[in-house]
PDB file of C-alpha atoms in Angstrom:
ATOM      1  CA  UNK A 754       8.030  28.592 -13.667  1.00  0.00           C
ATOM      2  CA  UNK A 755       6.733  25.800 -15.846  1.00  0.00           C
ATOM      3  CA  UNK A 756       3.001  25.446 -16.232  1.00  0.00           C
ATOM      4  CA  UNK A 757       0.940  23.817 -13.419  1.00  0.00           C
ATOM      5  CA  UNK A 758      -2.740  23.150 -12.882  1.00  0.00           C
ATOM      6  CA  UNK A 759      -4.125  22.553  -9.772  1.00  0.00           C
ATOM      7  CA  UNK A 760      -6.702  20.255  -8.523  1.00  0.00           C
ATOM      8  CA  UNK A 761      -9.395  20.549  -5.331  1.00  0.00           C
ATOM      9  CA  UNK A 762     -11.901  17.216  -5.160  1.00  0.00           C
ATOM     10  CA  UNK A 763     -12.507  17.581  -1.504  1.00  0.00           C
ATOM     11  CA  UNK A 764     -16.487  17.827  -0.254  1.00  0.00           C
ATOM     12  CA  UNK A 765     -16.798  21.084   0.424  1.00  0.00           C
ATOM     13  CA  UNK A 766     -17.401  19.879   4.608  1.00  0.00           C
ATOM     14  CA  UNK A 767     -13.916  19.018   4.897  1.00  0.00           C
ATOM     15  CA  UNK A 768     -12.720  22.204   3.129  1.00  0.00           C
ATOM     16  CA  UNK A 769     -14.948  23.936   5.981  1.00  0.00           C
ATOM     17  CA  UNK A 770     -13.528  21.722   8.746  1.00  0.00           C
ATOM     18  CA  UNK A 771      -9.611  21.973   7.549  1.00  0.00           C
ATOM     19  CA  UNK A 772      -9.454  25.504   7.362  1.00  0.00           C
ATOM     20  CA  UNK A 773     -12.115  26.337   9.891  1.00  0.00           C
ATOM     21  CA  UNK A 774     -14.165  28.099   7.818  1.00  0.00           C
ATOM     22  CA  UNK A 775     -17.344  30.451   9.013  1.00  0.00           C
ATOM     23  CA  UNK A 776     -18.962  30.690   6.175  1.00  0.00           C
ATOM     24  CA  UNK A 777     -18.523  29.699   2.302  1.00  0.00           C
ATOM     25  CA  UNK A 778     -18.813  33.327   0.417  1.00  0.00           C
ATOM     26  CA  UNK A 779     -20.072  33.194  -3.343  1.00  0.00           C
ATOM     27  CA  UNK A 780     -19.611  29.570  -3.955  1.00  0.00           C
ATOM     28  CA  UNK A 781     -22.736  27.873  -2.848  1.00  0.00           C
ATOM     29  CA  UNK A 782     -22.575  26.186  -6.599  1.00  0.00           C
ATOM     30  CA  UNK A 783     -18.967  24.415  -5.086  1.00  0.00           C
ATOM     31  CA  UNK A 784     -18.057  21.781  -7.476  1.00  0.00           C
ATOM     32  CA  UNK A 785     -14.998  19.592  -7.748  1.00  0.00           C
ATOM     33  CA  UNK A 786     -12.471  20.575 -10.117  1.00  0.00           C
ATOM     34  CA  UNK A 787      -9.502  18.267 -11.347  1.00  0.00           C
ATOM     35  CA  UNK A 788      -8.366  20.567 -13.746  1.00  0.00           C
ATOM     36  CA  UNK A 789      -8.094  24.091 -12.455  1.00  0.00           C
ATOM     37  CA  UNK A 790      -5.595  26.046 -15.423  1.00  0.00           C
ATOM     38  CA  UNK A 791      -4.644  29.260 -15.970  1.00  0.00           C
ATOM     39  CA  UNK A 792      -7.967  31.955 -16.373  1.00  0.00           C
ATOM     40  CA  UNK A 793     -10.248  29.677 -14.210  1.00  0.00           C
ATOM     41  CA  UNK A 794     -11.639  30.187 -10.900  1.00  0.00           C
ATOM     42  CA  UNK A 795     -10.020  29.492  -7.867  1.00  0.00           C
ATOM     43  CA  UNK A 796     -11.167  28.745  -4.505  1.00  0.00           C
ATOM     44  CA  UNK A 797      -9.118  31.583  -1.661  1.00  0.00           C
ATOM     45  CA  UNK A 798      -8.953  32.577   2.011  1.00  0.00           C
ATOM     46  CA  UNK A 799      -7.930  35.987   2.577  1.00  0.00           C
ATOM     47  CA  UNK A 800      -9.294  37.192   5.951  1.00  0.00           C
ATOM     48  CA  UNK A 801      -8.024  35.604   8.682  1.00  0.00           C
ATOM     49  CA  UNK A 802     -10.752  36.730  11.019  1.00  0.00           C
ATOM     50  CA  UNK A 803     -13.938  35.494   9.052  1.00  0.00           C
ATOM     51  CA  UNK A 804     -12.656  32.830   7.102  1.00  0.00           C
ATOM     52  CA  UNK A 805     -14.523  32.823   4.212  1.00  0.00           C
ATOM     53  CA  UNK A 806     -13.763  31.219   0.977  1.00  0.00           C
ATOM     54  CA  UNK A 807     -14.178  33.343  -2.364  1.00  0.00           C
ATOM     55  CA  UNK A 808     -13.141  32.762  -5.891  1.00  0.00           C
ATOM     56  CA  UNK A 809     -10.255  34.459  -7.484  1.00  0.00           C
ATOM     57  CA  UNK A 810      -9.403  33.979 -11.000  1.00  0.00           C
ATOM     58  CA  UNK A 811      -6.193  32.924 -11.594  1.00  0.00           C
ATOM     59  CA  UNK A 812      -4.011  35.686 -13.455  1.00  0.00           C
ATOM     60  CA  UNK A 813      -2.918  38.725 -11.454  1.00  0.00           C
ATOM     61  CA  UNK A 814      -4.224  41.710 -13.517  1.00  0.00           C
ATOM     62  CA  UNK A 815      -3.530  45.607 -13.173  1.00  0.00           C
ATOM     63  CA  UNK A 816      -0.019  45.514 -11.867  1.00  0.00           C
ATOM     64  CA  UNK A 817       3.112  48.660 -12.666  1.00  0.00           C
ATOM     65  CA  UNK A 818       5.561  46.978 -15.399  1.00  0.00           C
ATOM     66  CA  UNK A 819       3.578  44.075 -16.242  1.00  0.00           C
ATOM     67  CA  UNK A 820       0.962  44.022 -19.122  1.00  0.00           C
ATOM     68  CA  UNK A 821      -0.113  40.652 -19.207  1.00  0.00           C
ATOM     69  CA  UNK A 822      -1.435  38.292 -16.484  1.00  0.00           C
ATOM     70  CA  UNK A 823       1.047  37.244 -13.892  1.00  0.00           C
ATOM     71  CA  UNK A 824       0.344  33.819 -12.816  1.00  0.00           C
ATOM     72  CA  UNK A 825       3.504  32.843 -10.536  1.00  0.00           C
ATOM     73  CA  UNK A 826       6.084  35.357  -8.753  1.00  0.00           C
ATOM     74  CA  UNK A 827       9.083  34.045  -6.963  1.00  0.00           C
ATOM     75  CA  UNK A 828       9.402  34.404  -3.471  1.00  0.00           C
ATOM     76  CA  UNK A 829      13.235  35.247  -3.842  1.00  0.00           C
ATOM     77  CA  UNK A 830      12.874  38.225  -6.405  1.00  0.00           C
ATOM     78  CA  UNK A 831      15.313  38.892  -8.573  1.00  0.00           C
ATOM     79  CA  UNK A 832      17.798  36.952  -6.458  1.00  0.00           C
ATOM     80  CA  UNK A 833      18.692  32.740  -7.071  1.00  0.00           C
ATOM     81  CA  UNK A 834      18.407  32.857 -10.157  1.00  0.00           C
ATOM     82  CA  UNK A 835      19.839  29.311 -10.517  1.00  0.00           C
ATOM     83  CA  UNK A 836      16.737  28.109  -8.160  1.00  0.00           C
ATOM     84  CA  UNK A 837      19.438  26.660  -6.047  1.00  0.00           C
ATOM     85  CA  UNK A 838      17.233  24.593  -3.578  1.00  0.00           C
ATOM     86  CA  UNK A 839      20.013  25.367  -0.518  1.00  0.00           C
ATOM     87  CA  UNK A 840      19.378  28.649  -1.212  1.00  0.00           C
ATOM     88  CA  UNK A 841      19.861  30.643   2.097  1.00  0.00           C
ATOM     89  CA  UNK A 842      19.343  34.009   1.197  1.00  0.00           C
ATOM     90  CA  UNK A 843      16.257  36.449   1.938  1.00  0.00           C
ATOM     91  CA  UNK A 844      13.554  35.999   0.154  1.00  0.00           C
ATOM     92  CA  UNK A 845      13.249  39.145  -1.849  1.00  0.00           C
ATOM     93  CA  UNK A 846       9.882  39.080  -3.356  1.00  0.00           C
ATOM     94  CA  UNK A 847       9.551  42.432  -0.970  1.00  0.00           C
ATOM     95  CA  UNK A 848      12.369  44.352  -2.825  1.00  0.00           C
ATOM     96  CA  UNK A 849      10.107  44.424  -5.868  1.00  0.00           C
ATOM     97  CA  UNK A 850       7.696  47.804  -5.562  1.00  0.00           C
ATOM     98  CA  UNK A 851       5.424  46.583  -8.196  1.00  0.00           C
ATOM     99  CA  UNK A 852       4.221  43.658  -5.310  1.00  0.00           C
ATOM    100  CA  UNK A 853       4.912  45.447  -2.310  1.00  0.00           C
ATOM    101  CA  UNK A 854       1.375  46.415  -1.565  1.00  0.00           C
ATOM    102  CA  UNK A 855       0.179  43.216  -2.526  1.00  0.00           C
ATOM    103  CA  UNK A 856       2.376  41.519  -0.285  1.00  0.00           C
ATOM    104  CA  UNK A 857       1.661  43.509   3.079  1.00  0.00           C
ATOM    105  CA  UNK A 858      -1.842  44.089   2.457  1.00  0.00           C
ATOM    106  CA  UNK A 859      -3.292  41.389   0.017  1.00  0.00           C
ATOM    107  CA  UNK A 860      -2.045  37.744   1.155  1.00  0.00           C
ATOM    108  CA  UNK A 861      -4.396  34.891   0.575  1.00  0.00           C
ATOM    109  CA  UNK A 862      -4.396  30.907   0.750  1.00  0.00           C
ATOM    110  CA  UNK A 863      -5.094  28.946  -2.387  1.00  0.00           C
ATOM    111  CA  UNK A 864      -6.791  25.861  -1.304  1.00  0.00           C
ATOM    112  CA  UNK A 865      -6.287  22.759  -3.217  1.00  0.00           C
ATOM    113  CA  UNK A 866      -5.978  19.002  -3.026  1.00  0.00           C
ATOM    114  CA  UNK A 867      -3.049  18.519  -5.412  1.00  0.00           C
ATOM    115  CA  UNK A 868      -1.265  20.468  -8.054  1.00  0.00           C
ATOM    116  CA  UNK A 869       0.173  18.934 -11.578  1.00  0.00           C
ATOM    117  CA  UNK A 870       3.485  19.614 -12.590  1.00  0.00           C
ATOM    118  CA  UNK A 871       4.712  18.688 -16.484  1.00  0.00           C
ATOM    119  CA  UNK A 872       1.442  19.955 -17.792  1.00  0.00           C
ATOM    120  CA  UNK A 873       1.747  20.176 -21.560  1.00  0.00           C
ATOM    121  CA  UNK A 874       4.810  17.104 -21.978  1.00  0.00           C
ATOM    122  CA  UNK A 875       4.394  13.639 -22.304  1.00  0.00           C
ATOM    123  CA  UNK A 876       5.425  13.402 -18.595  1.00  0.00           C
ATOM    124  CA  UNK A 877       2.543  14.869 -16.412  1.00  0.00           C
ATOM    125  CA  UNK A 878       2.543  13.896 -12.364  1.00  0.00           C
ATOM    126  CA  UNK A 879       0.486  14.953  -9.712  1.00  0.00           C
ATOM    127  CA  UNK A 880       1.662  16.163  -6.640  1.00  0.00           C
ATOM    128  CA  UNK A 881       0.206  15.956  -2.688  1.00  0.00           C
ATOM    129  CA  UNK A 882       0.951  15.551   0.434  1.00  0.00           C
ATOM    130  CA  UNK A 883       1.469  12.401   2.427  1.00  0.00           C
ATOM    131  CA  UNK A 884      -1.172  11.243   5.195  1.00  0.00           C
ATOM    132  CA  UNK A 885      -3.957  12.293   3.721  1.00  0.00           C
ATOM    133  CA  UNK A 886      -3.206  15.497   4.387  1.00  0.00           C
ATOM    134  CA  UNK A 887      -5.509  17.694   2.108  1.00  0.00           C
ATOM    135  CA  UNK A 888      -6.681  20.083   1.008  1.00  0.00           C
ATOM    136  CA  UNK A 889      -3.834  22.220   1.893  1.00  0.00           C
ATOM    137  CA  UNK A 890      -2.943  25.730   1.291  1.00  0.00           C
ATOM    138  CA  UNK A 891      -0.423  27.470  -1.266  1.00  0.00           C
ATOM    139  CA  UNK A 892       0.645  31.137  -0.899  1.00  0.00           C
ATOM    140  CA  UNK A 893      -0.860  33.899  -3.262  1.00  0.00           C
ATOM    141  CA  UNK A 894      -1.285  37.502  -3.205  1.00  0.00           C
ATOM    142  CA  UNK A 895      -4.293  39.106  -5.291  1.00  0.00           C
ATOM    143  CA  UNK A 896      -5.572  42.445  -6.623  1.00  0.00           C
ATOM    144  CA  UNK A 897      -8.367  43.927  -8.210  1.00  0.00           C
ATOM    145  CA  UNK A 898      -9.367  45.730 -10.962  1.00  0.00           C
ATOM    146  CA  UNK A 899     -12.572  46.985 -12.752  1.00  0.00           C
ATOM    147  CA  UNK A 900     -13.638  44.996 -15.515  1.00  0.00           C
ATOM    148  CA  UNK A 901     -13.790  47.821 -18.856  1.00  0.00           C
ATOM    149  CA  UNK A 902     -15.949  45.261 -20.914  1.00  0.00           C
ATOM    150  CA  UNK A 903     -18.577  44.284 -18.240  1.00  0.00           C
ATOM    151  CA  UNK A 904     -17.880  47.196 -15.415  1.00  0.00           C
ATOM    152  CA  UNK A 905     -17.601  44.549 -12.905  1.00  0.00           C
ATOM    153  CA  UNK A 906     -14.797  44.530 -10.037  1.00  0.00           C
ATOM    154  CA  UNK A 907     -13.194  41.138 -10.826  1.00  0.00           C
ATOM    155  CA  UNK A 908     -10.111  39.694  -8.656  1.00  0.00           C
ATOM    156  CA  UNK A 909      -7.134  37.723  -9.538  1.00  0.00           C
ATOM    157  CA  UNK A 910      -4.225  36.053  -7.878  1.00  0.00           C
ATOM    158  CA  UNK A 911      -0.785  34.839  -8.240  1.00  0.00           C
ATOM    159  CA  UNK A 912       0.512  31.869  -6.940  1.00  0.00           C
ATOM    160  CA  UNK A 913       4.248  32.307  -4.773  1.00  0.00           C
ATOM    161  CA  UNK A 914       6.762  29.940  -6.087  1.00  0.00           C
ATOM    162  CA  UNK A 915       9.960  28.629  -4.317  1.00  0.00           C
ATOM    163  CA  UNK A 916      13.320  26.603  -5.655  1.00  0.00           C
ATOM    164  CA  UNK A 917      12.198  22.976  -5.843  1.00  0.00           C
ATOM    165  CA  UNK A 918      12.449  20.882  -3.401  1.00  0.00           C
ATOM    166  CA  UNK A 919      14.368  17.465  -4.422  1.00  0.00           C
ATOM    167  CA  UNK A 920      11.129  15.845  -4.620  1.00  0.00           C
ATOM    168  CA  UNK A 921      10.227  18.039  -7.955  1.00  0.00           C
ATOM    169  CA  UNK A 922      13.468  18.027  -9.273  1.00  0.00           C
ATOM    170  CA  UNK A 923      13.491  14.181  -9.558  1.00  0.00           C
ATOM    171  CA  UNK A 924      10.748  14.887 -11.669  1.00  0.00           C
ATOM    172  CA  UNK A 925      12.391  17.454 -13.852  1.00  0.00           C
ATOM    173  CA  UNK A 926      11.357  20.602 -12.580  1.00  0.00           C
ATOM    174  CA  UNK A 927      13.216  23.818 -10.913  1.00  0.00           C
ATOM    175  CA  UNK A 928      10.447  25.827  -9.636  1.00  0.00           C
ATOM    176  CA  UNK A 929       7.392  24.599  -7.352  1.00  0.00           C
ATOM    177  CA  UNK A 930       4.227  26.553  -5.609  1.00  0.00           C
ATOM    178  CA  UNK A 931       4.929  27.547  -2.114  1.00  0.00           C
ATOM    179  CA  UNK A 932       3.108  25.364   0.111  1.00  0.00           C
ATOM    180  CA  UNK A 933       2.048  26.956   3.333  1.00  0.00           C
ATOM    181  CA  UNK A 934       2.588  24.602   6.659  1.00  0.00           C
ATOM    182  CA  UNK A 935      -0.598  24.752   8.417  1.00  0.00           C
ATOM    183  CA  UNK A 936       0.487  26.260  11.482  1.00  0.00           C
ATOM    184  CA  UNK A 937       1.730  29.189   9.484  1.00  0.00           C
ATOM    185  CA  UNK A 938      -1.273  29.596   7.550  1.00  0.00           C
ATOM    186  CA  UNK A 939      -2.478  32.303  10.301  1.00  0.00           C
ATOM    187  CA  UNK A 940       0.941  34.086  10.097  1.00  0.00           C
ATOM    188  CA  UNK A 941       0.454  34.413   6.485  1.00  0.00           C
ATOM    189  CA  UNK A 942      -3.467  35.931   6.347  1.00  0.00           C
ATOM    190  CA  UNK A 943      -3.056  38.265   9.520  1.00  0.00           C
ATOM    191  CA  UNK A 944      -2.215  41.993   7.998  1.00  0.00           C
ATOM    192  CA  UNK A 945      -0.506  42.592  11.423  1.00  0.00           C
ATOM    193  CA  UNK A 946       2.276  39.819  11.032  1.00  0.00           C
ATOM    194  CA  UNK A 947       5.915  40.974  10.707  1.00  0.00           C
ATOM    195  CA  UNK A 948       7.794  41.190   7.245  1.00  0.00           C
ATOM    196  CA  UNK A 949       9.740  38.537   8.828  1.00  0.00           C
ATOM    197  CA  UNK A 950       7.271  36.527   9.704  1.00  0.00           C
ATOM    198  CA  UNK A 951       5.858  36.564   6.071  1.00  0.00           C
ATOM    199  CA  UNK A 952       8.543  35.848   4.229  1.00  0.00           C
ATOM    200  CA  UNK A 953       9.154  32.674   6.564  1.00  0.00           C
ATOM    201  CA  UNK A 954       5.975  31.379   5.289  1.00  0.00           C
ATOM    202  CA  UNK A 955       7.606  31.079   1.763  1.00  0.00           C
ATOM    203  CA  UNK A 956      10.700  28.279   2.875  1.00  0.00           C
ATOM    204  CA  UNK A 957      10.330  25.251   0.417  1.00  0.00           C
ATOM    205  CA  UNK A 958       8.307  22.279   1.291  1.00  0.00           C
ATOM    206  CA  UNK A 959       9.932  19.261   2.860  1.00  0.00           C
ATOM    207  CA  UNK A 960      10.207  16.578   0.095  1.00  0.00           C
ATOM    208  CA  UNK A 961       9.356  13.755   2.824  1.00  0.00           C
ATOM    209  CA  UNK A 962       5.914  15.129   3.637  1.00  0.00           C
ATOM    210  CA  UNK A 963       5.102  15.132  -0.421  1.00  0.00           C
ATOM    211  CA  UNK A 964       4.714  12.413  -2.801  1.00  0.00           C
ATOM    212  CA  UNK A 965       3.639  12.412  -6.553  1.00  0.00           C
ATOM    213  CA  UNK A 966       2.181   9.857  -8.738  1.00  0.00           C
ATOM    214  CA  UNK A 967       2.140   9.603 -13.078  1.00  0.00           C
ATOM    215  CA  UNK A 968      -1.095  10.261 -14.706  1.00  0.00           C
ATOM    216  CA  UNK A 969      -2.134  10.329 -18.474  1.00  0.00           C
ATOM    217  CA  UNK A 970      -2.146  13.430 -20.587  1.00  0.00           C
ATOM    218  CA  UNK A 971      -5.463  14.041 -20.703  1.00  0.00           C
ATOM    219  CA  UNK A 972      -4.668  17.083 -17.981  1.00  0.00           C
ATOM    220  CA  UNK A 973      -3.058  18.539 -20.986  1.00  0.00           C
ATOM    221  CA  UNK A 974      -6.208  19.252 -22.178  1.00  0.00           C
ATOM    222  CA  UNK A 975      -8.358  21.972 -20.088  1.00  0.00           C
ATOM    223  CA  UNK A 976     -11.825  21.042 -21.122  1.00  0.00           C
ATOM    224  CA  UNK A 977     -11.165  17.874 -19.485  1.00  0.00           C
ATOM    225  CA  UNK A 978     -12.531  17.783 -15.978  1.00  0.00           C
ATOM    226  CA  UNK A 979     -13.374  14.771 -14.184  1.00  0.00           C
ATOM    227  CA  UNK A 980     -12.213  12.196 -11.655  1.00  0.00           C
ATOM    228  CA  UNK A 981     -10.155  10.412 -14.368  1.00  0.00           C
ATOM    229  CA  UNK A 982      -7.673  13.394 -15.199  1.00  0.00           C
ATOM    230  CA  UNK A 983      -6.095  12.427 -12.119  1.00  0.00           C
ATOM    231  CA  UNK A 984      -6.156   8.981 -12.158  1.00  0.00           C
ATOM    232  CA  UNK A 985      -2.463   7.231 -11.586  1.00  0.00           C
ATOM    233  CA  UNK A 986      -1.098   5.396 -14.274  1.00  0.00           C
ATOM    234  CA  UNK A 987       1.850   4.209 -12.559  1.00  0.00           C
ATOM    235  CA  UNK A 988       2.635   3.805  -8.773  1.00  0.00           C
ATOM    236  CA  UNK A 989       3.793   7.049  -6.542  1.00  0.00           C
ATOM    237  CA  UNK A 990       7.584   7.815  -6.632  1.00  0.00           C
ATOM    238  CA  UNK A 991       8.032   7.072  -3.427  1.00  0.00           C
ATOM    239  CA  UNK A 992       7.111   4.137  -1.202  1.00  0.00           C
ATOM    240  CA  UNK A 993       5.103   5.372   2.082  1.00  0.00           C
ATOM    241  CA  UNK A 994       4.753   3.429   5.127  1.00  0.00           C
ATOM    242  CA  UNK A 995       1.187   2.212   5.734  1.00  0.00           C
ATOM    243  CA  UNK A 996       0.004   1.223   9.409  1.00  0.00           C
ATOM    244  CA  UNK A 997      -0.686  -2.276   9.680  1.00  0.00           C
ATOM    245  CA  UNK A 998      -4.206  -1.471  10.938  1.00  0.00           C
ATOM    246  CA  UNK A 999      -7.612  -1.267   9.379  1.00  0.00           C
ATOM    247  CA  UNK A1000     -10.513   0.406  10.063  1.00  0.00           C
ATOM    248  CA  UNK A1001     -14.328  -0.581   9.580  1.00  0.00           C
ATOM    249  CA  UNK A1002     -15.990   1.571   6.990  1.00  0.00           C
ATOM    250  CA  UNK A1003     -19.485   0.490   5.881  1.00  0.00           C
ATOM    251  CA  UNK A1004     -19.150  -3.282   6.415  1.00  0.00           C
ATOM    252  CA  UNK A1005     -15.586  -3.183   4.798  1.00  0.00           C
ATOM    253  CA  UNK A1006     -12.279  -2.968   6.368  1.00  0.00           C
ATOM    254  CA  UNK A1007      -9.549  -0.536   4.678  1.00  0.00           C
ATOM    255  CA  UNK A1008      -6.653   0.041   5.251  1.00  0.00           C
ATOM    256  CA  UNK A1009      -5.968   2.997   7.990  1.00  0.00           C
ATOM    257  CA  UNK A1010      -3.199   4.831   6.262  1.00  0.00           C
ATOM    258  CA  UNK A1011      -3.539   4.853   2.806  1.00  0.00           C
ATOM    259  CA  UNK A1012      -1.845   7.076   0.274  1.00  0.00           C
ATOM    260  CA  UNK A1013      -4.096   9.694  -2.123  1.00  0.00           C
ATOM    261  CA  UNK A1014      -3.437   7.315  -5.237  1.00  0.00           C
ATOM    262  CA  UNK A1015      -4.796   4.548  -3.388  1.00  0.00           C
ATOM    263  CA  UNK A1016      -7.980   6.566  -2.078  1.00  0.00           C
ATOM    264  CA  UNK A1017      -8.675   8.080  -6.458  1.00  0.00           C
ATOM    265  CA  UNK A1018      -8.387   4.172  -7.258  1.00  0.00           C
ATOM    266  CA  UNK A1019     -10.696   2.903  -4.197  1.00  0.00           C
ATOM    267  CA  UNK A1020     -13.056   5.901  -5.663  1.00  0.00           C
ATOM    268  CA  UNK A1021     -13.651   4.390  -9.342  1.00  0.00           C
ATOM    269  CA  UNK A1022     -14.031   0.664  -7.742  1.00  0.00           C
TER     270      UNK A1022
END
C-alpha cells in the first residue's frame, strides 16, 4: 500500500451528529487536522454501545511476526496478490493468526473527511465522497501496548485496505483504505456480529459515490497543517451533477449541491 494521509476538518458537532456520538472521550482539545501522517493521532469509534470518540495513534504496535509499526493490512490476506479489483474471493485477512484477535475483538472506525493518495510524488489528490457526504468512516483494528519509556498504555491502529476501485486506479494507485458504508458501520463495531458479516464490511467502495480533486505538494510535507494543504489546484476528476436549486444562507444564495472542492474554495473567499 502506497503512503496516504488522511484529513478530518469537520466541527466537531457534525462529527457528533454523523456518527451519533454520546460523548467525545479525551479530545475536548478537538482540532482540525489536514494532514494526519503516519505516528499522529487519530480520531476512532470502537464501542458500538457508547459511542465515544478516542485517539489512536496511527501504527499498530506489539503484534507476533511484525517488529515495526503496521500501518495498513489487506483485507484479502495473503490472497490477490495482483489487487485484481473483480476480485471475488474471501477476504482472508482472518486466515492470518497474528490479526485474528484483533479482528474479532478489536474493530474500530477511523473517522475522517478525506484521505490523500500520491503522498510523497509530484502527483498528490485528495479523495471524498460525493454529496457532501463526510466525515465518513474507514475500517481499522487496534491494540495496545505499555509504553517501556514513559510506562503509559498507549493504543495504535491499522487502517484495512482493499483492491482499488477504478476510481484510484485512474489515478495510479492499486491499493485504497476500506471505506465502511454507513449502514454497516454497526455491523463492523458490534463484537457479536458474524465472521461473515465482518468481512462484508471490507467490499471496495463504489467509484461513483467518490470523487478526487489535485492539490499541491505541500501535503508532502507533515509539518504542514492548515486549510491550504488541501486546497484544489485543478478541478475534480469527475464531473458531478449539481441540483439546479439554491438555498439561502446568511443573506446569500448557494448552490444546494455542491461538491467538497467547491465548499474548501467557498471557505478561503
Amino acid at each position: 500500500m502506497e503512503i496516504i494521509n488522511l484529513i478530518l476538518g469537520s466541527k466537531i458537532e457534525r462529527i457528533k451528529d454523523r456518527f451519533k456520538m454520546s460523548s467525545i472521550v479525551e479530545i475536548d482539545d478537538y482540532e482540525a487536522s489536514y494532514n494526519i501522517v503516519f505516528g499522529h493521532e487519530a480520531m476512532a469509534i470502537c464501542n458500538m454501545q457508547t459511542r465515544q470518540a478516542v485517539k489512536f495513534i496511527w501504527g499498530l504496535k506489539e503484534i507476533p511476526k511484525h517488529p515495526e509499526p503496521i500501518y495498513f493490512i489487506r483485507a484479502e490476506g495473503d490472497r490477490n496478490k495482483s489487487n485484481d479489483p473483480n476480485y471475488t474471493g474471501t477476504n482472508a485477512i482472518f486466515l492470518k493468526p497474528e490479526f485474528r484477535n484483533a479482528l474479532n475483538h478489536q474493530r474500530c472506525l477511523i473517522v475522517v473527511d478525506a484521505f490523500v493518495v500520491g503522498v510523497q510524488t509530484e502527483d498528490p489528490y485528495l479523495v471524498y465522497l460525493r454529496n457532501k457526504n463526510h466525515p465518513f468512516a474507514l475500517a481499522g483494528i487496534w491494540n495496545t501496548f505499555n509504553d517501556p519509556e514513559t510506562g503509559n498504555t498507549i493504543t495504535t491502529f491499522a487502517i484495512m485496505t482493499t483492491a482499488a476501485n477504478h476510481l484510484i486506479r485512474a489515478l495510479g494507485h492499486q491499493r485504497m483504505p476500506a471505506i465502511i458504508h454507513i449502514e454497516r458501520e454497526s455491523s463492523w463495531l458490534k463484537t457479536s456480529s458474524s465472521l461473515t458479516d465482518v468481512l462484508n464490511c471490507l467490499s471496495p467502495f463504489p467509484d461513483r459515490l467518490m470523487n478526487a480533486y489535485p492539490i499541491s505538494t505541500k501535503v508532502n510535507d507533515p509539518v504542514q497543517n492548515d486549510l491550504s494543504v488541501i486546497q484544489p489546484i485543478g478541478e475534480p476528476v469527475c464531473k458531478e451533477n449539481r441540483a439546479p436549486t439554491f438555498v439561502r444562507k446568511k443573506d446569500k444564495y448557494i448552490p444546494s449541491d455542491i461538491t467538497w472542492a467547491d465548499q474548501v474554495r467557498m471557505s478561503k473567499e
